[in-house]
Coordinates of C-alpha atoms in Angstrom, one line a residue:
X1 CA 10.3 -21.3 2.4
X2 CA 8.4 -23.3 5.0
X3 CA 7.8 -26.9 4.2
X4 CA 4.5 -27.6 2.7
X5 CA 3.2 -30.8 1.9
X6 CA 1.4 -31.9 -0.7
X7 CA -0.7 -34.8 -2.3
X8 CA 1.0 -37.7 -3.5
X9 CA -1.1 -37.1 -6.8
X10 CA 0.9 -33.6 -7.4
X11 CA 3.8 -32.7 -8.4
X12 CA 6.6 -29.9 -7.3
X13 CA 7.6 -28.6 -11.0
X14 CA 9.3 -25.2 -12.2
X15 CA 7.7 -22.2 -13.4
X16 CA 9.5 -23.1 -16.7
X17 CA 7.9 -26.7 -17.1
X18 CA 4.7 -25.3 -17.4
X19 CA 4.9 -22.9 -20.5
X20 CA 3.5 -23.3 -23.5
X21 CA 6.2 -20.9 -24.8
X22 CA 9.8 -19.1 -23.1
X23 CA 9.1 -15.7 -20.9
X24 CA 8.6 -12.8 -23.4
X25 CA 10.0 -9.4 -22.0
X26 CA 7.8 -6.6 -23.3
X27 CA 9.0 -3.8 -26.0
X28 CA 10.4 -0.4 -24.7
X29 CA 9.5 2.6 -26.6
X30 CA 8.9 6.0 -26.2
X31 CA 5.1 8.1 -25.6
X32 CA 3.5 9.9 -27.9
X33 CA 0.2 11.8 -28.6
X34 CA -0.9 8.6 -31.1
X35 CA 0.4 5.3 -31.8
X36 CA 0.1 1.7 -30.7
X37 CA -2.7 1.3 -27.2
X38 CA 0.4 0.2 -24.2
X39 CA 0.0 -0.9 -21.0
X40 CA 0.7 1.1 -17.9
X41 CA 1.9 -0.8 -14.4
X42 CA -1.4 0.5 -12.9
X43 CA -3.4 -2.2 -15.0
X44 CA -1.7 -4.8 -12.9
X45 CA -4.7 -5.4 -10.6
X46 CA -5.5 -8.3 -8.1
X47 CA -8.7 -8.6 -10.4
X48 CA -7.1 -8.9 -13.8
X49 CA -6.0 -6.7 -16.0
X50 CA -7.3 -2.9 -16.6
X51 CA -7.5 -2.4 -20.0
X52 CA -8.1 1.1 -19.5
X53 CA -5.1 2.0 -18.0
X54 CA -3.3 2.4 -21.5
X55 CA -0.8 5.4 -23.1
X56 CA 0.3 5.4 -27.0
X57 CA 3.9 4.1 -28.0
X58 CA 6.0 4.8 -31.0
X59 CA 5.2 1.6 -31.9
X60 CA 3.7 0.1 -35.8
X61 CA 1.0 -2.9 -36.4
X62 CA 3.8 -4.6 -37.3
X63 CA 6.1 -4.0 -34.3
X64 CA 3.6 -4.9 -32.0
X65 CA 2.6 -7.2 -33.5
X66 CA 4.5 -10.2 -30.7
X67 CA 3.8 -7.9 -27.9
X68 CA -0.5 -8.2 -27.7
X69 CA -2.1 -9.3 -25.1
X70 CA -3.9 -12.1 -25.5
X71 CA -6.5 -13.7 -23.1
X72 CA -4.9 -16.0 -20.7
X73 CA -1.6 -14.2 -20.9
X74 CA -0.1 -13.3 -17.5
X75 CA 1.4 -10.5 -17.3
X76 CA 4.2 -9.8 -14.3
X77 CA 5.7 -6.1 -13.2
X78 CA 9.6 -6.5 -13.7
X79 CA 10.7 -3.5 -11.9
X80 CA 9.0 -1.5 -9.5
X81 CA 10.2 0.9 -6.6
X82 CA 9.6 -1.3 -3.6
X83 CA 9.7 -4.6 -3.0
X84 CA 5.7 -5.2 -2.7
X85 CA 5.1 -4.3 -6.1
X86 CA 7.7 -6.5 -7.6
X87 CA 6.8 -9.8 -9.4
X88 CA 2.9 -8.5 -8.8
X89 CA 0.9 -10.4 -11.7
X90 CA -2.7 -10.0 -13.6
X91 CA -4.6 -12.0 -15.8
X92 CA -6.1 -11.1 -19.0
X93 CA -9.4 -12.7 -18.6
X94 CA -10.3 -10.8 -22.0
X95 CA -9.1 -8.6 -24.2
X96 CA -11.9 -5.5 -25.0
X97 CA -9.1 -3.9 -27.1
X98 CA -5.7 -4.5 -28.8
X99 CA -2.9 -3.6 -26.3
X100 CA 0.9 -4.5 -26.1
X101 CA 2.4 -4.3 -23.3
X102 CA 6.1 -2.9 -22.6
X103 CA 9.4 -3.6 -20.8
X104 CA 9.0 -2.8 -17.5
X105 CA 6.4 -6.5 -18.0
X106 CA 7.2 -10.0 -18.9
X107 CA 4.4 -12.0 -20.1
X108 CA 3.6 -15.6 -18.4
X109 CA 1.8 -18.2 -21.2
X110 CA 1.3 -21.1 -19.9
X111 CA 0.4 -24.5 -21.4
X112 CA -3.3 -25.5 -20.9
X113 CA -2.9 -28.8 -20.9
X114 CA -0.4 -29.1 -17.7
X115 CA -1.8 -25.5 -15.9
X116 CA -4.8 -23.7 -16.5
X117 CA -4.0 -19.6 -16.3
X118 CA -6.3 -19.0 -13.4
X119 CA -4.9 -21.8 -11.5
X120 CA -1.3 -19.7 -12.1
X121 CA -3.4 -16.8 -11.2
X122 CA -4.1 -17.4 -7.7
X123 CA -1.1 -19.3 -6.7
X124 CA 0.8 -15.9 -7.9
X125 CA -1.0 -14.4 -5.2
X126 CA 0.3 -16.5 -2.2
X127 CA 2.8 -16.3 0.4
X128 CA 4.5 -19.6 -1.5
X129 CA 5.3 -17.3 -4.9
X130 CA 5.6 -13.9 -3.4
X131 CA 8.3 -14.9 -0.8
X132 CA 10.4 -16.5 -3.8
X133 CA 10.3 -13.2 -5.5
X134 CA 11.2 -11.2 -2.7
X135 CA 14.4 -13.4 -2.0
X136 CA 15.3 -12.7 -5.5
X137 CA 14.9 -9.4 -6.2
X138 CA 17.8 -7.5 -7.4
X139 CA 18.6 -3.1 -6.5
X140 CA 19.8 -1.2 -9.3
X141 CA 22.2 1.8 -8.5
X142 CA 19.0 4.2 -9.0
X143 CA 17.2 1.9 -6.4
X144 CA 14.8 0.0 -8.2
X145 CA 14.0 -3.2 -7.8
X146 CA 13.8 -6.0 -10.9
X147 CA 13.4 -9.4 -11.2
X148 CA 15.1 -11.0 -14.4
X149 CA 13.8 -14.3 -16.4
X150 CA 16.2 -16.6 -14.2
X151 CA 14.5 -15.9 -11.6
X152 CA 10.9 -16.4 -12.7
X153 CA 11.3 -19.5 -14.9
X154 CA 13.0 -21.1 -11.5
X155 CA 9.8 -20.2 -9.2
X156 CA 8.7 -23.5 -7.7
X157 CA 5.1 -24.5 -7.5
X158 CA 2.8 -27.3 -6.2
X159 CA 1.4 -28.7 -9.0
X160 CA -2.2 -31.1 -8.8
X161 CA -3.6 -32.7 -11.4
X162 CA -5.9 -30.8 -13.9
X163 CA -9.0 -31.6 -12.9
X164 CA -8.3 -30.5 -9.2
X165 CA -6.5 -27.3 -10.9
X166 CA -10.3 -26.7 -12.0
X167 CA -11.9 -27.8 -8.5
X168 CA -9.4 -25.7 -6.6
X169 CA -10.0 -22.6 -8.9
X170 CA -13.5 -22.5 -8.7
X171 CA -13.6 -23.0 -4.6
X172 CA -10.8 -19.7 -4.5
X173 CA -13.7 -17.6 -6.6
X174 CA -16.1 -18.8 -4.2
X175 CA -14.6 -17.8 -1.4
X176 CA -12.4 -14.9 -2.5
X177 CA -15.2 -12.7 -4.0
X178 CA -17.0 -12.7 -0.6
X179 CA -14.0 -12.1 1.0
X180 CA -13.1 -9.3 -1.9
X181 CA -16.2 -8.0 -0.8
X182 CA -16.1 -7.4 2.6
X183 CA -12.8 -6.2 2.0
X184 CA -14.0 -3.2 -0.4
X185 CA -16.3 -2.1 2.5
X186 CA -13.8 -2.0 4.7
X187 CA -12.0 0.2 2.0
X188 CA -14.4 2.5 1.9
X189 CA -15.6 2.8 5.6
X190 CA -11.5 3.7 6.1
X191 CA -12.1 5.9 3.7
X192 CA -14.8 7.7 5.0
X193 CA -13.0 8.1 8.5
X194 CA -11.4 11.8 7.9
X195 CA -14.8 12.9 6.8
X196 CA -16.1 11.8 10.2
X197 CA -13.3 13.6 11.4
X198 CA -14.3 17.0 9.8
X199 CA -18.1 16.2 10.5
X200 CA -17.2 16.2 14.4
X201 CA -14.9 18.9 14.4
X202 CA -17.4 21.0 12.7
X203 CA -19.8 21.2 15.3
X204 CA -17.3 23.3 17.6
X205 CA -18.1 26.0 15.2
X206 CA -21.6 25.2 14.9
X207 CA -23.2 25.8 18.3
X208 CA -25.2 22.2 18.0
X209 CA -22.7 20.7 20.0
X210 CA -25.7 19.4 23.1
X211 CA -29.2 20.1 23.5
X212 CA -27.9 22.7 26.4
X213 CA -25.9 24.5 23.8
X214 CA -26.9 28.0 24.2
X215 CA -26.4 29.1 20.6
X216 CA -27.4 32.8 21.0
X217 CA -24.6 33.8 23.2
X218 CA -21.9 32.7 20.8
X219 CA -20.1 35.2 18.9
X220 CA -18.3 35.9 15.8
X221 CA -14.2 37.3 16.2
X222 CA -11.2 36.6 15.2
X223 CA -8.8 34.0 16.3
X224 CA -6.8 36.8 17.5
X225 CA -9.8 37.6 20.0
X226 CA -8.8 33.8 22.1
X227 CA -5.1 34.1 20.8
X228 CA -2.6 36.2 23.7
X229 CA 0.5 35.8 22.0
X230 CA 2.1 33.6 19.4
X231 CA 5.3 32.5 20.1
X232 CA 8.2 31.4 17.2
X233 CA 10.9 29.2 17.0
X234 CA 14.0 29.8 14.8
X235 CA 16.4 28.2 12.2
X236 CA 19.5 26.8 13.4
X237 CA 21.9 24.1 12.1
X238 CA 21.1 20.5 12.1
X239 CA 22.2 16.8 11.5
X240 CA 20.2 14.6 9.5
X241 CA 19.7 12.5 11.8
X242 CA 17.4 12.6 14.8
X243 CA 18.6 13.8 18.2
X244 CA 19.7 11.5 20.8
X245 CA 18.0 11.3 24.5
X246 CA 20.9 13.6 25.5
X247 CA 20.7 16.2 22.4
X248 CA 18.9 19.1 21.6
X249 CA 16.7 18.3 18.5
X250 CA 14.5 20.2 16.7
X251 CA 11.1 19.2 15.3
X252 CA 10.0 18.9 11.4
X253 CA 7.0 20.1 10.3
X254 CA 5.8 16.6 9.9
X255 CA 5.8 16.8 14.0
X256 CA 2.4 18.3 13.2
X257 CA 0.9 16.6 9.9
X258 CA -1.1 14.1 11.4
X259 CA -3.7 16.0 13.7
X260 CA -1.1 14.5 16.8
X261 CA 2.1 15.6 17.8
X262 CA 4.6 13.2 16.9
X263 CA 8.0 13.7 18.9
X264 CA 10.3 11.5 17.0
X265 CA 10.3 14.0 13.9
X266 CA 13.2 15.5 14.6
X267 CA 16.4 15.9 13.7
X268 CA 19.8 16.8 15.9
X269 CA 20.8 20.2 16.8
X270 CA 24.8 20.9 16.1
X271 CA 27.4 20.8 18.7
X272 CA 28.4 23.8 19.4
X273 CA 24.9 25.7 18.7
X274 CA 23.5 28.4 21.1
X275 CA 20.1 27.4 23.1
X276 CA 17.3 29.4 23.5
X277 CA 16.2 27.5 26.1
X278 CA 12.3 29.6 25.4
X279 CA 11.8 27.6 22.7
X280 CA 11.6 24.5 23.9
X281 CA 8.5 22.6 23.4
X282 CA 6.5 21.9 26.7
X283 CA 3.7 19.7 27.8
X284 CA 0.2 21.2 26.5
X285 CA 1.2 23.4 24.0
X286 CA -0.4 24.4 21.4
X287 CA 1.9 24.0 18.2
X288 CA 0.7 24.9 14.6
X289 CA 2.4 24.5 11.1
X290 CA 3.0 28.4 9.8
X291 CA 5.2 26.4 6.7
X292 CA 3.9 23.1 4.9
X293 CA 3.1 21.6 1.1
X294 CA -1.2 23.2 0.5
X295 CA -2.8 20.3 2.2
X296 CA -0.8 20.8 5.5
X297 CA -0.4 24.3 6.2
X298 CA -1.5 25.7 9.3
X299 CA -2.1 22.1 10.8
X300 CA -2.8 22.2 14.2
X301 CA -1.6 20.5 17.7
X302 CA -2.1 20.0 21.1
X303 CA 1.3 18.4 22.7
X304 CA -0.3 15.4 25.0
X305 CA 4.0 13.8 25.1
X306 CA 6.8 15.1 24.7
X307 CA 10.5 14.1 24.9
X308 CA 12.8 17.2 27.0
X309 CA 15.2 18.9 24.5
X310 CA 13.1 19.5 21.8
X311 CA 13.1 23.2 20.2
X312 CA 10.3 24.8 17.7
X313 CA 11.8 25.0 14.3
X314 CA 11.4 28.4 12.4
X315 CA 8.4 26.7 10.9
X316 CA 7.0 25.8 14.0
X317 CA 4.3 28.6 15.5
X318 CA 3.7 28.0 19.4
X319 CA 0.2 29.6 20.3
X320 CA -0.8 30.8 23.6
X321 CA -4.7 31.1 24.3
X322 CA -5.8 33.6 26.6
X323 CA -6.7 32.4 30.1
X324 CA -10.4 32.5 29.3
X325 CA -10.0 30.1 26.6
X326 CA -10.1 26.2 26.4
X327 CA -7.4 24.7 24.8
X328 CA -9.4 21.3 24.4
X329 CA -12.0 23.7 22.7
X330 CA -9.6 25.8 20.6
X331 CA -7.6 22.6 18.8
X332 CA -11.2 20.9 17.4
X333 CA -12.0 25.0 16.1
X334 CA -8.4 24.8 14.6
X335 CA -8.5 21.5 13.1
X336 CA -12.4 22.3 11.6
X337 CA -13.0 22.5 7.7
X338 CA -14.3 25.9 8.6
X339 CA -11.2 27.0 10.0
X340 CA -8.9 25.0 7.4
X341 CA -10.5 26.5 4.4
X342 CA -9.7 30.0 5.5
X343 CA -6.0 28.9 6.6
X344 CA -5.6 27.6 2.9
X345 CA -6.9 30.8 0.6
X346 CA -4.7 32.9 3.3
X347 CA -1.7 30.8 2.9
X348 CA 0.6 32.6 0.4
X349 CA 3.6 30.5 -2.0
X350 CA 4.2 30.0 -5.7
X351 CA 4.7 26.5 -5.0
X352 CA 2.0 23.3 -3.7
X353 CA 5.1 22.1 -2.1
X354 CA 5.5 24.9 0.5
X355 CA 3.0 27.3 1.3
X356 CA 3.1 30.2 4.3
X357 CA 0.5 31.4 6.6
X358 CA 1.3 34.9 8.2
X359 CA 0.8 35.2 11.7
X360 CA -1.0 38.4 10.7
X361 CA -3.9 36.7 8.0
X362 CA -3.9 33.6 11.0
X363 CA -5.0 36.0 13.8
X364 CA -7.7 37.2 11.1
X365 CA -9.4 33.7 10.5
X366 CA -13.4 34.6 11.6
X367 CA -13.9 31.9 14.4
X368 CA -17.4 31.6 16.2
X369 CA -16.6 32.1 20.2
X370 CA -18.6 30.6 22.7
X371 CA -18.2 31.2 26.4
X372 CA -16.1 30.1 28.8
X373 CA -18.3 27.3 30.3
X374 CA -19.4 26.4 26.8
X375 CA -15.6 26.3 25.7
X376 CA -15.0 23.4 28.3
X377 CA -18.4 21.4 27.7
X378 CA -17.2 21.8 24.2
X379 CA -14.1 20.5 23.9
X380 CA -14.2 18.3 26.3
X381 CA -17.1 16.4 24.3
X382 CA -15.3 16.9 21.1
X383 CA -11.9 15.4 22.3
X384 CA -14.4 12.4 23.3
X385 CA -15.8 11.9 19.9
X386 CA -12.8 12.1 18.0
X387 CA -11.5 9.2 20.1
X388 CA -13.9 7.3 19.1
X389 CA -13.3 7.8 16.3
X390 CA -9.7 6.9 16.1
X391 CA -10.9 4.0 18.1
X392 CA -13.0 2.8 14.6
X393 CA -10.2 3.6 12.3
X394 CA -7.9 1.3 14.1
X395 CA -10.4 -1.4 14.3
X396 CA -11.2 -1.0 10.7
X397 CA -7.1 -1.3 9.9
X398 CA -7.2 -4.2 12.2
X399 CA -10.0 -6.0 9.9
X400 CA -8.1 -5.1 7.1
X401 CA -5.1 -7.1 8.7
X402 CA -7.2 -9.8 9.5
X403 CA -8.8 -10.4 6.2
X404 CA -5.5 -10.4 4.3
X405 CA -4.8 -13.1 6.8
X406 CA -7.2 -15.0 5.8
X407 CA -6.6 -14.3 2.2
X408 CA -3.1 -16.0 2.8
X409 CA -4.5 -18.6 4.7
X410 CA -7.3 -19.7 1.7
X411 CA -4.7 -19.8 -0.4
X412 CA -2.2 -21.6 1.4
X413 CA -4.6 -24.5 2.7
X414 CA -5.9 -24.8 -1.2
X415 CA -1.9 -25.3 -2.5
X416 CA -1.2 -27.5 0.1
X417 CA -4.3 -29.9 -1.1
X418 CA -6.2 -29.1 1.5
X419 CA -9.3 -26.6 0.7
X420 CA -10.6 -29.3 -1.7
X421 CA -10.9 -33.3 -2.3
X422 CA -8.7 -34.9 -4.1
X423 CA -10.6 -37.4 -6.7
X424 CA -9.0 -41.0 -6.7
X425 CA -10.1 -40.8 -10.7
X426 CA -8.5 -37.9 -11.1
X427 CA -5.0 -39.0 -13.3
X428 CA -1.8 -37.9 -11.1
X429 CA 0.7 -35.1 -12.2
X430 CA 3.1 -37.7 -12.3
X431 CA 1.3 -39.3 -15.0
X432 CA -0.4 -36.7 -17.0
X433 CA 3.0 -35.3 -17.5
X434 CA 4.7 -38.4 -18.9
X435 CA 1.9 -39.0 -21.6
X436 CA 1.9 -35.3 -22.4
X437 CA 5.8 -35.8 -23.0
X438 CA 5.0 -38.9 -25.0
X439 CA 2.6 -37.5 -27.2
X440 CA 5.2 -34.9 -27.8
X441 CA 7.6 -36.8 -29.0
X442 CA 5.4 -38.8 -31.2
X443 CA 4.3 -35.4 -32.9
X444 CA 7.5 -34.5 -33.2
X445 CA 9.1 -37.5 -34.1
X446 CA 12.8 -36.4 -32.1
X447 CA 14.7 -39.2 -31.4
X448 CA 16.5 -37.3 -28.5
X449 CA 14.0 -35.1 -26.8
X450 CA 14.9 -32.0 -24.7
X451 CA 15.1 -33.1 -21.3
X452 CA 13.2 -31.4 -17.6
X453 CA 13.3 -32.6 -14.5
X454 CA 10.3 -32.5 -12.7
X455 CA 9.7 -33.8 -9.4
X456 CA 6.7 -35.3 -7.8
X457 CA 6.2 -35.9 -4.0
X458 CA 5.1 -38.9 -2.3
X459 CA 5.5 -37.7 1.4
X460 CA 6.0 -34.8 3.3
X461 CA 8.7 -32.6 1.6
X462 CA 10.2 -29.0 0.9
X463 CA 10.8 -27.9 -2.5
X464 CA 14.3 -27.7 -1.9
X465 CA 14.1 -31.0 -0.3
X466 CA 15.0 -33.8 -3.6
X467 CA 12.5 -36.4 -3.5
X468 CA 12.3 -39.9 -4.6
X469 CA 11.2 -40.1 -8.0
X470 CA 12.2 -37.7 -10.6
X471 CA 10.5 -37.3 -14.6
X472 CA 11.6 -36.3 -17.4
X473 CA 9.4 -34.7 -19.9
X474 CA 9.9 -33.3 -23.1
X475 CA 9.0 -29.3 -23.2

């Protein structure tokens, strides 16, 4: 953890010195048609927590009963299959119905008078938390990744007075929902960018490519009409691991998911295995997917690089355009909707996961020809445009990097003490914390109080670093 300072009116405390009550792991049980309302993991949002995103448990009233959410609860993911999603929090900011939640969540509750919940909220969010987690996490042998009670009670967290809790809160909203935002519009324009795509490629069927288009002397054919000869590769035996500089490899069907050809999907031929040196892939060629999952069969393209020694695999087609034909032309017609509609009700399989497109029904796909001079004009305009418009959607990602950035940056400037004023009247951490413990023990008249160590900075310091002065309080 990097070293953060903080105002000598806060305090570096434990997760555990600020509940109002220990960690409570939530209740495993079984679905069923009917029972008790349970949260999923999806409900875990950065906004709070979706309600909606419920299933039924075996559960009673009565069994539930210590497991409902209640607002200001905080409710943490305990396992999760990656890393990311590990220790991710929400807050219950109300509660529209009665839900439990189960054991794959621990519930945070917090005491109001030391930490508000939304002040836990944001700080749950930051690098300062999240980096804690992530050096903590533990693999189980079926490679998911938990987080025990240990762990979380011993998270460490900059901790201002109450007042500035409040101040600090309300600046984050402020600045976080414009940020949220801008951020959701960048969501969707990403989102939008294969439509764009498809809305390009769709005018190389269309004959509205320019105003000099000359529409009337396209032509309706078959693909086979442009197509000389297709060309496969075959099965042979391989390593799982990719080829080496020096080794033959041969190309996964993921070589050709993406709309560009990807070289480094590959894996190693066998020693030993005969070369059919014919089927190695050259510069230019135009590759096509005859076997992929619904979605990705009969995905199209054109090789632009290419390593030497890599083969087609035996679902790998290599087609070879007539000379007439543009191949700049030919890859936007492949790659169209109106083209990957047809390859899709063709394709044959009992299964999503791998489908097959004969070369027989792919020669048949109706394809609207244009001539040769259009071909060129064609393609050569297309191939422009969709640059473009991979130029936007990596521009867009880069925005999306950039305002997480920022994100981090808000909310590391406002747990350092530096996104708002600290108010000399405001009463230290230090001090609110010793009267809370003395009101404690005069409520609960103990003679011998449970004992904490807190520790509150005076000068520039890590958490790890011990400082100067060290409370106790009574929890």
């Amino acid at each position: 953890m990097n070293e953060i300072d903080i105002p000598a009116s806060w305090a570096w405390v434990h997760l555990v010195d600020v509940l109002s009550e220990p960690l409570t792991i939530g209740r495993s049980t079984k679905t069923t048609s009917d029972g008790f309302p349970i949260l999923r993991l999806t409900a875990l949002k950065r906004e709070g927590i979706d309600f909606s995103e419920r299933k039924n448990g075996a559960w009673t009233r009565e069994q539930a009963n210590q497991f409902i959410v209640m607002e200001g609860d905080f409710l943490v993911s305990r396992g999760s299959g990656s890393v990311e999603s590990i220790g991710r929090g929400a807050l219950a900011r109300h509660t529209p119905v009665s839900v439990g939640f189960p054991s794959s969540m621990i519930r945070i509750r917090v005491d109001s008078s030391i930490m508000t919940p939304e002040y836990l909220e944001n700080i749950w969010e930051s690098h300062l938390v999240r980096s804690q987690i992530e050096r903590a996490v533990h693999t189980t042998a079926i490679r998911t990744y938990t987080i025990n009670r240990d762990t979380l009670e011993g998270i460490q967290l900059p901790l201002p007075p109450l007042p500035e809790q409040y101040r600090i809160v309300e600046a984050l909203e402020s600045h976080l929902s414009r940020l949220d935002f801008g951020q959701s519009c960048l969501q969707r324009s990403v989102a939008l960018i294969p439509e764009l795509r498809s809305a390009v490629r769709n005018t190389a069927i269309s004959g509205r490519n320019s105003p000099t288009s000359t529409s009337s002397l396209w032509k309706w054919g078959n693909l086979g009409d442009v197509i000389a000869r297709i060309e496969t590769g075959r099965s042979v035996r391989c390593e799982r691991r990719p080829a080496r500089e020096d080794e033959w490899g041969v190309i996964k069907v993921s070589a050709m998911t993406r709309g560009k050809f990807n070289a480094c999907e590959q894996k190693a031929v066998q020693a030993g295995t005969r070369i059919d040196p014919r089927n190695e892939i050259k510069l230019n060629d135009l590759l096509i997917s005859r076997a992929n999952t619904a979605t990705h069969v009969g995905a199209a393209v054109l090789v632009e690089e290419c390593r030497p020694r890599l083969l087609l695999s035996d679902k790998s087609l290599r087609l070879v355009p007539k000379d007439e034909v543009d191949k700049n032309w030919l890859i936007q017609v492949l790659s169209s909707p109106h083209v990957r509609n047809q390859i899709s009700s063709r394709a044959n399989g009992t299964l999503d996961s791998m489908r097959n497109i004969t070369q027989q029904n792919l020669l048949s796909i109706k394809i609207p020809i244009p001539p040769r001079k259009e071909q060129t004009s064609v393609g050569e305009s297309l191939k422009n445009q969709i640059e473009r418009t991979d130029r936007l959607a990596e521009q867009l990602q880069l925005l999306r990097t950039r305002s997480d950035q920022l994100r981090q940056s808000l909310l590391t400037h406002a747990f350092a003490g530096r996104l708002v004023a600290q108010d000399p009247a405001d009463e230290s951490t230090t001090a609110s914390l010793t009267r809370i413990r003395t009101e404690r023990e005069t409520r609960s008249g103990r003679s011998k109080p449970t004992r904490r160590h807190v520790t509150t900075e005076r000068a520039s310091h890590s958490p790890h670093t011990p400082t100067t002065l060290q409370l106790e309080f009574d929890l």
